[in-house]
PDB file of C-alpha atoms in Angstrom:
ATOM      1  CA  UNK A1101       0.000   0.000   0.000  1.00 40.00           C
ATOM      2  CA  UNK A1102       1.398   3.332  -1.101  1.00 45.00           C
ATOM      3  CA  UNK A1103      -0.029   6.512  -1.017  1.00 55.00           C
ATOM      4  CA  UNK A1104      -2.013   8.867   1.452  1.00 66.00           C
ATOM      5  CA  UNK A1105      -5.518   8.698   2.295  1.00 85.00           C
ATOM      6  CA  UNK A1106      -7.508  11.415   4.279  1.00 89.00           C
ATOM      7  CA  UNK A1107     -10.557   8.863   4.198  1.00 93.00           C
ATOM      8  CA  UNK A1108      -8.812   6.250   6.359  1.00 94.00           C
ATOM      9  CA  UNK A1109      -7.482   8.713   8.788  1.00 96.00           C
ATOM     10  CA  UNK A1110     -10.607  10.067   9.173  1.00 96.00           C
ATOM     11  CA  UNK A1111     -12.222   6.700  10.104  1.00 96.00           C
ATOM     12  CA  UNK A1112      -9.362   5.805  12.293  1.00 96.00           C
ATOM     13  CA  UNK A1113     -10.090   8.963  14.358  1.00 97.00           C
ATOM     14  CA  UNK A1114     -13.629   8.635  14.766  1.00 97.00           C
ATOM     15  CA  UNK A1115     -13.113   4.594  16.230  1.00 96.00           C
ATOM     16  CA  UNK A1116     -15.459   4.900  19.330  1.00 97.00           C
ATOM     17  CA  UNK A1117     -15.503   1.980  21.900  1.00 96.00           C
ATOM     18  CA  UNK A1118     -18.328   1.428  24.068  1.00 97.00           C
ATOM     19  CA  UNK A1119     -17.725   1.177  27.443  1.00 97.00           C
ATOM     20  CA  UNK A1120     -19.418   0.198  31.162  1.00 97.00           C
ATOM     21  CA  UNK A1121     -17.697   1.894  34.126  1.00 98.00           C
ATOM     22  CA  UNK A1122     -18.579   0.151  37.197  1.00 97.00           C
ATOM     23  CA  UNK A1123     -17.799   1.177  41.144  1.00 97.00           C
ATOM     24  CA  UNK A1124     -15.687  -1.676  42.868  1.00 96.00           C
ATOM     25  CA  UNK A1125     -17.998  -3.428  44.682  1.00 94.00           C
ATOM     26  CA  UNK A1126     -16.112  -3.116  48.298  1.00 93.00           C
ATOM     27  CA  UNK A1127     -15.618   0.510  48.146  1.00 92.00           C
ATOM     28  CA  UNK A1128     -18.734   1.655  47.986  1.00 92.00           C
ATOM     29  CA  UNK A1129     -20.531   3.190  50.983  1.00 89.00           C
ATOM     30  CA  UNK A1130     -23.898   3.873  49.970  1.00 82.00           C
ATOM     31  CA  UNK A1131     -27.096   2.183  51.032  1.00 79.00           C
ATOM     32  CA  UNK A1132     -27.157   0.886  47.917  1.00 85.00           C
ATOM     33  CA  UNK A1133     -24.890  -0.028  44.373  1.00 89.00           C
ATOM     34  CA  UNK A1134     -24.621   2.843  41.961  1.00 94.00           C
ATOM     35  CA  UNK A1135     -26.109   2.337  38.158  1.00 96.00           C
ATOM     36  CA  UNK A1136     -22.919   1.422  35.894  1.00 97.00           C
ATOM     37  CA  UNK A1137     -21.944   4.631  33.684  1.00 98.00           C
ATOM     38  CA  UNK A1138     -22.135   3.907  30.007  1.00 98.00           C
ATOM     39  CA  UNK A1139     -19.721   5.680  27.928  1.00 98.00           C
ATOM     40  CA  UNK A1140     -18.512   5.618  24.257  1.00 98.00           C
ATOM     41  CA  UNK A1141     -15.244   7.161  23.962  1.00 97.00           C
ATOM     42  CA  UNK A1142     -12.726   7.432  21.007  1.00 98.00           C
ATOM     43  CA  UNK A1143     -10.268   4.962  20.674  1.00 97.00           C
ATOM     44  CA  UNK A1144      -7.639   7.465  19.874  1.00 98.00           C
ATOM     45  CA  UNK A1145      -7.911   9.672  23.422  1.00 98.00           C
ATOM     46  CA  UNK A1146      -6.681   8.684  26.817  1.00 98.00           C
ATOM     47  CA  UNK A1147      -8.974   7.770  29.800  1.00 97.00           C
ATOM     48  CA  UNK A1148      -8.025  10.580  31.921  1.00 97.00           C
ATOM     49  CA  UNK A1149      -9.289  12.956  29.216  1.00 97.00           C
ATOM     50  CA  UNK A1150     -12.662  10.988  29.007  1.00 95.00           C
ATOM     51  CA  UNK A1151     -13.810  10.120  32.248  1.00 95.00           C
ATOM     52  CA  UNK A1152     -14.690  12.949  34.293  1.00 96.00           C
ATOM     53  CA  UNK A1153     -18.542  11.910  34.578  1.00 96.00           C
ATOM     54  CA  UNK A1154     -16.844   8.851  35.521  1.00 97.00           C
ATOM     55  CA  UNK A1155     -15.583  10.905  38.681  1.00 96.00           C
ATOM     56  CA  UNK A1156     -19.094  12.626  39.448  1.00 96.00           C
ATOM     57  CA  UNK A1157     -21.199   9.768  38.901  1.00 96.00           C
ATOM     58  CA  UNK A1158     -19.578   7.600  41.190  1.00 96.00           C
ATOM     59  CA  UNK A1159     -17.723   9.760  44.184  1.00 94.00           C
ATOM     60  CA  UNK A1160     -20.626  10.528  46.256  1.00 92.00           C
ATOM     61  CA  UNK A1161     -20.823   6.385  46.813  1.00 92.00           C
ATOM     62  CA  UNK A1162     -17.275   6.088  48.595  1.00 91.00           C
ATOM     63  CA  UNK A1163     -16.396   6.923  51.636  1.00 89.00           C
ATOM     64  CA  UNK A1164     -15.456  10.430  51.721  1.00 88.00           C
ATOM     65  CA  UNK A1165     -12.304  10.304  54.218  1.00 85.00           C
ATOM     66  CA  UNK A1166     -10.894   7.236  51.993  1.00 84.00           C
ATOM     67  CA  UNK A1167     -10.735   8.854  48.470  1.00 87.00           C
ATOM     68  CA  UNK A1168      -7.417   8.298  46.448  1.00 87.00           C
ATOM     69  CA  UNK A1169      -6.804   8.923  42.927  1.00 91.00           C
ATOM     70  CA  UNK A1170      -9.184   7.560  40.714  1.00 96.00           C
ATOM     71  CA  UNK A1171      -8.241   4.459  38.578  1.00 97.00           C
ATOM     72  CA  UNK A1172      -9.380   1.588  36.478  1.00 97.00           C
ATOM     73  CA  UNK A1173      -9.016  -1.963  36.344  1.00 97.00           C
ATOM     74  CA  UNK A1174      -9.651  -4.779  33.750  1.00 95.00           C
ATOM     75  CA  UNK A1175     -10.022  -8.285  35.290  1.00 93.00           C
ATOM     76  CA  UNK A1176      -7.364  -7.440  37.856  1.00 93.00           C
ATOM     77  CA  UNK A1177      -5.417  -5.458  35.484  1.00 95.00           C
ATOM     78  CA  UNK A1178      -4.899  -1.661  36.202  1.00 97.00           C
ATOM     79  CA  UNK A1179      -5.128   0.379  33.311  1.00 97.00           C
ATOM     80  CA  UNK A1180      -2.536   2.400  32.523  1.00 96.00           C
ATOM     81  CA  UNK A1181      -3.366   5.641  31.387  1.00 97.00           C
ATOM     82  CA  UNK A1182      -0.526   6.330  29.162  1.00 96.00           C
ATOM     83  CA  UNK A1183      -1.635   4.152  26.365  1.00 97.00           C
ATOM     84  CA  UNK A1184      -4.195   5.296  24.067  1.00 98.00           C
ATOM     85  CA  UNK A1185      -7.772   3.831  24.981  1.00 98.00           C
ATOM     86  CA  UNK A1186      -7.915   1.670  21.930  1.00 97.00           C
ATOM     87  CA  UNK A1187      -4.438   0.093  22.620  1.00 97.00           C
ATOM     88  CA  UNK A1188      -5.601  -0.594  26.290  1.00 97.00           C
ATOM     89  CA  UNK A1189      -8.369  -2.375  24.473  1.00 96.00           C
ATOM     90  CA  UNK A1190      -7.304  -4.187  21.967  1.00 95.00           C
ATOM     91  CA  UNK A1191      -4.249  -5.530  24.544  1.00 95.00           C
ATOM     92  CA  UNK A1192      -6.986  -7.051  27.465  1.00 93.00           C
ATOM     93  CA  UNK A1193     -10.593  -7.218  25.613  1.00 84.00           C
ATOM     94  CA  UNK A1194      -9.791 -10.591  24.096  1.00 69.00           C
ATOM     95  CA  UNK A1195     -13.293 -11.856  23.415  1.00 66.00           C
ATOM     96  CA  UNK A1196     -14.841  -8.781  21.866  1.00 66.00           C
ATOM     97  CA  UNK A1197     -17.677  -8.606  23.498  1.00 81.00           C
ATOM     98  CA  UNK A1198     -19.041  -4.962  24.378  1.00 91.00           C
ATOM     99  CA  UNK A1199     -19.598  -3.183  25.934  1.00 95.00           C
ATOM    100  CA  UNK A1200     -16.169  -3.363  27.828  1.00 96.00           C
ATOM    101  CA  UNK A1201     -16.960  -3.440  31.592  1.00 95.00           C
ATOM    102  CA  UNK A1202     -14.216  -1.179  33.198  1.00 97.00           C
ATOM    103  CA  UNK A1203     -13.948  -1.056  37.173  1.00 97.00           C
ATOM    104  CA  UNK A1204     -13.770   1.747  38.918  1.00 98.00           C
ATOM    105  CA  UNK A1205     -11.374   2.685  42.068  1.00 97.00           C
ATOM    106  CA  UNK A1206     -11.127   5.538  44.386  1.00 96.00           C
ATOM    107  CA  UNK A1207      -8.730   3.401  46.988  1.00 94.00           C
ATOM    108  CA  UNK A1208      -6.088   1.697  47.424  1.00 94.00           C
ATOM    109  CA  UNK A1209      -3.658   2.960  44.087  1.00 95.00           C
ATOM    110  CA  UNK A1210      -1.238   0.426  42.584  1.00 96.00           C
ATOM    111  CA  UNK A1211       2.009   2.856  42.794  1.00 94.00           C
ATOM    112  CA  UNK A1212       4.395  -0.325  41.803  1.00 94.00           C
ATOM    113  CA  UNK A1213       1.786  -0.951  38.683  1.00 94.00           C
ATOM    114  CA  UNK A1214       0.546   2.718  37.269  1.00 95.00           C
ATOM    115  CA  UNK A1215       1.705   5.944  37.434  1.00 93.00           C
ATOM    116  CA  UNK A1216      -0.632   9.144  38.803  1.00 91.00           C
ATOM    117  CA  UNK A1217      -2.043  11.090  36.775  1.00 85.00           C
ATOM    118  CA  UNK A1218      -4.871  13.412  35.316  1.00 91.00           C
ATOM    119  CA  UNK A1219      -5.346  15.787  32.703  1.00 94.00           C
ATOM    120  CA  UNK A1220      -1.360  17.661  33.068  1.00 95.00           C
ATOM    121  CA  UNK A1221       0.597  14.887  33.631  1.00 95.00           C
ATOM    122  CA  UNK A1222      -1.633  13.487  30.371  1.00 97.00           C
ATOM    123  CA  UNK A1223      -0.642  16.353  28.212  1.00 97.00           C
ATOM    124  CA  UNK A1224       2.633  16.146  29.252  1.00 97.00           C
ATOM    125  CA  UNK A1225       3.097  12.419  28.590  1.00 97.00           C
ATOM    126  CA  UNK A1226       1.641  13.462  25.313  1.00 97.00           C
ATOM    127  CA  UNK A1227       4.032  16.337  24.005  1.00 97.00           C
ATOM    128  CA  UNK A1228       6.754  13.797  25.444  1.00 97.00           C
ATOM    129  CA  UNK A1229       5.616  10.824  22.987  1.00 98.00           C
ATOM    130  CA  UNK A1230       5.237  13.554  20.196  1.00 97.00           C
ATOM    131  CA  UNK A1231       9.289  14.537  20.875  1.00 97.00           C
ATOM    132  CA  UNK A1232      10.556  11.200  20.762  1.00 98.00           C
ATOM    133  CA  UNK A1233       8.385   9.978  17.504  1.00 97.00           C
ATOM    134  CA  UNK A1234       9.589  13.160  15.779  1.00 97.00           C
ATOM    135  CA  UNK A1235      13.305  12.053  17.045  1.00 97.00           C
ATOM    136  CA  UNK A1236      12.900   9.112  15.160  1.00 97.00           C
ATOM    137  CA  UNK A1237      11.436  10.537  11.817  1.00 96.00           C
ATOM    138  CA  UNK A1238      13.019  13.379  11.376  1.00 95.00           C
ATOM    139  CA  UNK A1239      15.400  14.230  14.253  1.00 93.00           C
ATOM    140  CA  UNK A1240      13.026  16.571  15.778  1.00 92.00           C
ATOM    141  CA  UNK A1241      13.356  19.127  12.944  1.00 91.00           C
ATOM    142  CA  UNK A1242       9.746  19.473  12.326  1.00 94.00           C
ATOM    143  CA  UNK A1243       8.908  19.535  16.099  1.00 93.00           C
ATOM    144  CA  UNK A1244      11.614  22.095  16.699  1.00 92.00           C
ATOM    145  CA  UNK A1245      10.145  24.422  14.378  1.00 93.00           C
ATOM    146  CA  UNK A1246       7.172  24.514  15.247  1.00 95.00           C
ATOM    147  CA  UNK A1247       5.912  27.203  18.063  1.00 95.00           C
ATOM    148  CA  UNK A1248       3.815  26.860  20.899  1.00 94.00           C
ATOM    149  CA  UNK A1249       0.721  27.702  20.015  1.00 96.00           C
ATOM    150  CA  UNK A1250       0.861  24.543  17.158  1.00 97.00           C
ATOM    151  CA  UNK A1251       1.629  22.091  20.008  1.00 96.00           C
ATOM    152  CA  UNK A1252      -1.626  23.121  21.760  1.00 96.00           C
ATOM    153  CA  UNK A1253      -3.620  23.005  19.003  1.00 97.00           C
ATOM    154  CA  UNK A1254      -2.686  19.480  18.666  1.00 97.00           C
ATOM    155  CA  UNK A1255      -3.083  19.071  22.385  1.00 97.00           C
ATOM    156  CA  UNK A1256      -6.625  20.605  22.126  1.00 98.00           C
ATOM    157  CA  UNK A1257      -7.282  18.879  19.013  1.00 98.00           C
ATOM    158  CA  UNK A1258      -6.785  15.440  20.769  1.00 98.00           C
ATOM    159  CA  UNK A1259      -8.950  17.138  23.766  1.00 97.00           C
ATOM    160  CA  UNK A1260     -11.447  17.487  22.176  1.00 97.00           C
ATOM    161  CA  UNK A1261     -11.997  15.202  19.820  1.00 97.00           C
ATOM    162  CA  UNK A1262     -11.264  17.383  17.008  1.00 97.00           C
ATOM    163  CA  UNK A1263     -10.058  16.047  13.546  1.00 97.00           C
ATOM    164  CA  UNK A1264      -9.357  18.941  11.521  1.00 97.00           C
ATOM    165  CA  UNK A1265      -7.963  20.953  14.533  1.00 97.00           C
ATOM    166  CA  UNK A1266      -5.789  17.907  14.736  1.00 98.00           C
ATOM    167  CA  UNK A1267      -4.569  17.444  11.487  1.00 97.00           C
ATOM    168  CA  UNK A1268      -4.090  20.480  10.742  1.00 96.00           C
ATOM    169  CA  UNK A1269      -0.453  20.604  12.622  1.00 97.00           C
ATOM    170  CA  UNK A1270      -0.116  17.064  12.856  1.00 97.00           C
ATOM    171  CA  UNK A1271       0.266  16.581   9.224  1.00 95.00           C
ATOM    172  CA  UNK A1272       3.466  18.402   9.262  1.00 95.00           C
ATOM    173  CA  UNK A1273       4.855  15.969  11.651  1.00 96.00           C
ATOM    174  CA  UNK A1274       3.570  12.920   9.265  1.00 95.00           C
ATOM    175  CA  UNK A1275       5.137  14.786   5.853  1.00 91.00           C
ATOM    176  CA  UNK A1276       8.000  13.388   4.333  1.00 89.00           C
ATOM    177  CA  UNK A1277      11.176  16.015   4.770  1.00 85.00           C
ATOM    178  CA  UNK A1278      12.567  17.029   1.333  1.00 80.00           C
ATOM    179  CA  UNK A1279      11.342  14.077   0.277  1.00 81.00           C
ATOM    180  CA  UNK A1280      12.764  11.482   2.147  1.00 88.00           C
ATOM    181  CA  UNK A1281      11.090   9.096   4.509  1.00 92.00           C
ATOM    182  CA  UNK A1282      10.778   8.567   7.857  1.00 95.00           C
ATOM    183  CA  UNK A1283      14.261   7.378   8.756  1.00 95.00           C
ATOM    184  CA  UNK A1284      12.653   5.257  12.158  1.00 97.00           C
ATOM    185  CA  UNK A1285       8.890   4.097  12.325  1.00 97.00           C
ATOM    186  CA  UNK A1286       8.112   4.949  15.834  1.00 98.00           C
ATOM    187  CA  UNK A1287       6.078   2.213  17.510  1.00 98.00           C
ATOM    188  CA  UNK A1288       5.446   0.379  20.589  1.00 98.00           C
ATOM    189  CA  UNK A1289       4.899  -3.319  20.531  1.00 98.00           C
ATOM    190  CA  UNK A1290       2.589  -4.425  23.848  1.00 97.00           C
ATOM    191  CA  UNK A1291       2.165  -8.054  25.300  1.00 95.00           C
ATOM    192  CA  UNK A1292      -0.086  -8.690  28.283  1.00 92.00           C
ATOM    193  CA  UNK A1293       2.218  -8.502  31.156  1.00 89.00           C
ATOM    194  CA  UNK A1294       5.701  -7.663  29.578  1.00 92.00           C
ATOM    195  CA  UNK A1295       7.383  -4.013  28.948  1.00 93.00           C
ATOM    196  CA  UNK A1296       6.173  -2.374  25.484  1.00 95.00           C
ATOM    197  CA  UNK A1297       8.932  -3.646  22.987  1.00 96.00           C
ATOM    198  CA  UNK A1298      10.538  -0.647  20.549  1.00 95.00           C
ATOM    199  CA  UNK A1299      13.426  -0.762  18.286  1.00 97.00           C
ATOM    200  CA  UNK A1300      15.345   1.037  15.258  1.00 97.00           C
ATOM    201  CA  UNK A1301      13.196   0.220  12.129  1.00 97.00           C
ATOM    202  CA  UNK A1302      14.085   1.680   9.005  1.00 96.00           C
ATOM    203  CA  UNK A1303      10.786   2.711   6.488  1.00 96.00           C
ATOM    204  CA  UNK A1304      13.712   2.283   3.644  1.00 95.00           C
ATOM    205  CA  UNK A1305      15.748  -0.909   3.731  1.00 93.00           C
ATOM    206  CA  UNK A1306      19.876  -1.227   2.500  1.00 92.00           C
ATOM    207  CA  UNK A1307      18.527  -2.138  -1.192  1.00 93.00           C
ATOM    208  CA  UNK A1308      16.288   0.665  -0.978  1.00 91.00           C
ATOM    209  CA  UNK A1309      13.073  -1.140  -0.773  1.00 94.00           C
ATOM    210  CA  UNK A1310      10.517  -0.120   0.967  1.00 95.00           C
ATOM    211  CA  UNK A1311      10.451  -1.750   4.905  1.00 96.00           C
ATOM    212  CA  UNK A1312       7.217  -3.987   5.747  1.00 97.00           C
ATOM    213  CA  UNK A1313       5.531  -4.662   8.865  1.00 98.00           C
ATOM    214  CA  UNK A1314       7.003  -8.346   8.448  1.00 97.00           C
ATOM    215  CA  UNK A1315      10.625  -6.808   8.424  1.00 97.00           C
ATOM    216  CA  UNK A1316       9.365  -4.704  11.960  1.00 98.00           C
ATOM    217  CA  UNK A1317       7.799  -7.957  12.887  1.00 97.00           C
ATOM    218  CA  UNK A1318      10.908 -10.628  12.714  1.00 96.00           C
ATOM    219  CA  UNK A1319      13.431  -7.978  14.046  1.00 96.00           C
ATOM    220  CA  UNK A1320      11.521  -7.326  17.088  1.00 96.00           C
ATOM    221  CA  UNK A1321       9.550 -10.739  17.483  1.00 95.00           C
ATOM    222  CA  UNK A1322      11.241 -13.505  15.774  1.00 95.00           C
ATOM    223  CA  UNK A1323      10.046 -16.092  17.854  1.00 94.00           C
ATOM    224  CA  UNK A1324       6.305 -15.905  16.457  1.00 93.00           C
ATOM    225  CA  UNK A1325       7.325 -17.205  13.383  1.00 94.00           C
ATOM    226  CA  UNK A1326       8.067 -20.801  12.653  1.00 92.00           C
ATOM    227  CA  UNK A1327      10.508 -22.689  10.225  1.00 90.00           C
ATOM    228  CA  UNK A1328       8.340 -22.584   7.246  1.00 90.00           C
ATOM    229  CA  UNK A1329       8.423 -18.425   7.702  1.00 88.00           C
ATOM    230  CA  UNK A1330       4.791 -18.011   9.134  1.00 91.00           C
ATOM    231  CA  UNK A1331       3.103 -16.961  12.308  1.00 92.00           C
ATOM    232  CA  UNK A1332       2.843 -19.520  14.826  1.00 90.00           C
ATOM    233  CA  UNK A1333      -0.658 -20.577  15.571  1.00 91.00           C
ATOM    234  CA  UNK A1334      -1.861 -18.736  18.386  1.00 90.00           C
ATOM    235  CA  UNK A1335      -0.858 -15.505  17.591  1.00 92.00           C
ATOM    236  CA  UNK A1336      -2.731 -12.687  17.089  1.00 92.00           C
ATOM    237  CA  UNK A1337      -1.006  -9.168  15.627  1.00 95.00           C
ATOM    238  CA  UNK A1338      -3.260  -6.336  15.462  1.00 95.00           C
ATOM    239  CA  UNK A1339      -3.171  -2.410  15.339  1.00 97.00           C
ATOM    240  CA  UNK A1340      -6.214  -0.011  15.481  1.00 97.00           C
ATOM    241  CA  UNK A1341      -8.074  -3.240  16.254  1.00 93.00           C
ATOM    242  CA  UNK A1342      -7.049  -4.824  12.688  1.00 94.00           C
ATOM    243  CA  UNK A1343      -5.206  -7.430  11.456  1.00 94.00           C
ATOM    244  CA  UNK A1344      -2.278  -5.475   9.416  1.00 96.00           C
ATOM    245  CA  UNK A1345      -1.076  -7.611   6.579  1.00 96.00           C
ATOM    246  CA  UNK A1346       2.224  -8.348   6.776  1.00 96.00           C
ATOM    247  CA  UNK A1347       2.961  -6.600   3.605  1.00 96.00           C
ATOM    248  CA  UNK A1348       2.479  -3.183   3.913  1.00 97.00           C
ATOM    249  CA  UNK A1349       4.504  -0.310   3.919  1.00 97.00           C
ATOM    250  CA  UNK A1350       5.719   0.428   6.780  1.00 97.00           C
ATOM    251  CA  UNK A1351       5.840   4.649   5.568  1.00 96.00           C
ATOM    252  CA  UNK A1352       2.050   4.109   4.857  1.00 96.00           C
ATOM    253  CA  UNK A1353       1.445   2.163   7.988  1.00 97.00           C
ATOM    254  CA  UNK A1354       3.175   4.508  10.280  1.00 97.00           C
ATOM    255  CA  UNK A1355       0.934   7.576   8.558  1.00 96.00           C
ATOM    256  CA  UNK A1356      -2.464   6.181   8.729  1.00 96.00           C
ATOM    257  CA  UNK A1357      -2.550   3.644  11.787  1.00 97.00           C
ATOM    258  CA  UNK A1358      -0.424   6.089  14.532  1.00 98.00           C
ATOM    259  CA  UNK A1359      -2.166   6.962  17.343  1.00 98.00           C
ATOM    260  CA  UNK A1360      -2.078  10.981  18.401  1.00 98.00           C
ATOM    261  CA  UNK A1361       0.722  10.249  20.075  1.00 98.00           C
ATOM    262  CA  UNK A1362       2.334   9.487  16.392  1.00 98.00           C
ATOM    263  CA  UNK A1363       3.818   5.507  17.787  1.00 98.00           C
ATOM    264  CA  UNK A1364       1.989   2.846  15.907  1.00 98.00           C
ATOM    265  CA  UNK A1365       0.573   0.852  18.803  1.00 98.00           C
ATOM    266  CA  UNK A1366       0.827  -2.842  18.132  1.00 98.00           C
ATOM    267  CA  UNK A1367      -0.563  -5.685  19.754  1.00 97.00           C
ATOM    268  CA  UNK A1368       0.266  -9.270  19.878  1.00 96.00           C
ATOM    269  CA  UNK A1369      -2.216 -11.548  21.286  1.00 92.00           C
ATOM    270  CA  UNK A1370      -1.685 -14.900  22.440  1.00 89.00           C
ATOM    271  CA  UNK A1371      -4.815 -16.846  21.490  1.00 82.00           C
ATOM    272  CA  UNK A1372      -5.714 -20.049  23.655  1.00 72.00           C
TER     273      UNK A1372
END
């Protein structure tokens, strides 16, 4: 796949996942259960930009003198906020059934699992991810010349849920520069339970072929494939909740599946 398509972006961006926020059943301290809080949210934001009905609906039902920071939970699995909502899904929602039910904690924080944070520390993380992609593409020349005001309108675009307001900076930082590619796709490559796997992958190989997800694949995974050259049975690999054919451009790829944060999330599934 060559070529740029505002079409696909656009759907990419407006990905909404429905979800059902529920109150941990031993922290709350009303006479009775609260109602669960349906949301739908877009894949492409971060849960603390998305959940602050979460927060009103469900902190007069704790016990006042015992509220922490509010956090989420999966099946015994905190959430961690730092990953775009549709990574965090795609990584733990294994049967696809939906909504997603989401628990909801005002006690007891996992400070050895997730990190603290609301809507700062989530725009910092943010402009941080931004940086380092940039690094990788074009070594932070587009990012350096841009001013302040164009890395809040991204911020704000994201926000907000804004395509256009979005897109309108961030396509500078997806451009090729004087015509060259990307010298590094940046991605992160999650597994239940294990650090995010990244790595140096050219978009332009020695010959001067174009790179593939298969090449970003077998240098940073090699063990999912077997002699014969094909992924092992029980192996799922999927980005923006697709199944990415191992054949595409990794240029084209890296333009139309990146989150906000401009890192292809990519997640490999080990199906039982």
């Amino acid at each position: 796949m060559t070529g740029e398509n505002k079409e696909i972006l656009r759907e990419i961006w407006e990905g909404k996942l429905p979800i059902c926020f529920m109150l941990a059943d031993d922290e709350v301290s009303a006479l009775e259960q609260p109602e669960p809080l349906y949301l739908l949210v877009p894949r492409m934001s971060y849960l603390p930009l998305v959940t602050d009905k979460v927060h009103k609906h469900f902190i007069r039902a704790v016990d006042q003198d015992s509220i922490e920071e509010m956090w989420f939970e999966f099946e015994g699995q905190p959430l961690k906020w730092q990953y775009p909502i549709g990574a965090l899904f795609d990584l733990y929602w294994g049967n696809n059934v939906l909504p997603w039910n989401v628990i909801v904690h005002f006690q007891k924080f996992p400070a050895d699992e997730i990190m603290k944070g609301g809507k700062e520390a989530a725009e910092s993380h943010f402009m941080s991810c931004i940086k380092e992609a940039d690094s990788l593409k074009h070594k932070c020349h587009v990012v350096h010349g841009m001013q302040k005001k164009d890395h809040k309108q991204l911020w704000l675009g994201l926000l907000n849920d804004k395509f256009d307001q979005f897109w309108s900076v961030n396509k500078r930082l997806m451009e090729r520069v004087n015509e060259e590619s990307f010298r590094y796709v940046p991605f992160r490559l999650h597994q239940i339970d294990k650090p995010f796997l990244q790595d140096l992958i050219p978009t332009v190989k020695e010959d001067g072929s174009s790179g593939t997800f298969r090449d970003l694949l077998e240098v940073t995974l090699p063990e999912i494939f077997n002699e014969d050259g094909k992924i092992k049975t029980g192996y799922r690999i999927i980005s923006q909740g697709i199944e990415v054919p191992q054949n595409t451009d990794l240029q084209w790829m890296s333009y139309h599946l990146s989150y906000p944060d401009n890192f292809l999330h990519i997640i490999v599934i080990t199906v039982t």
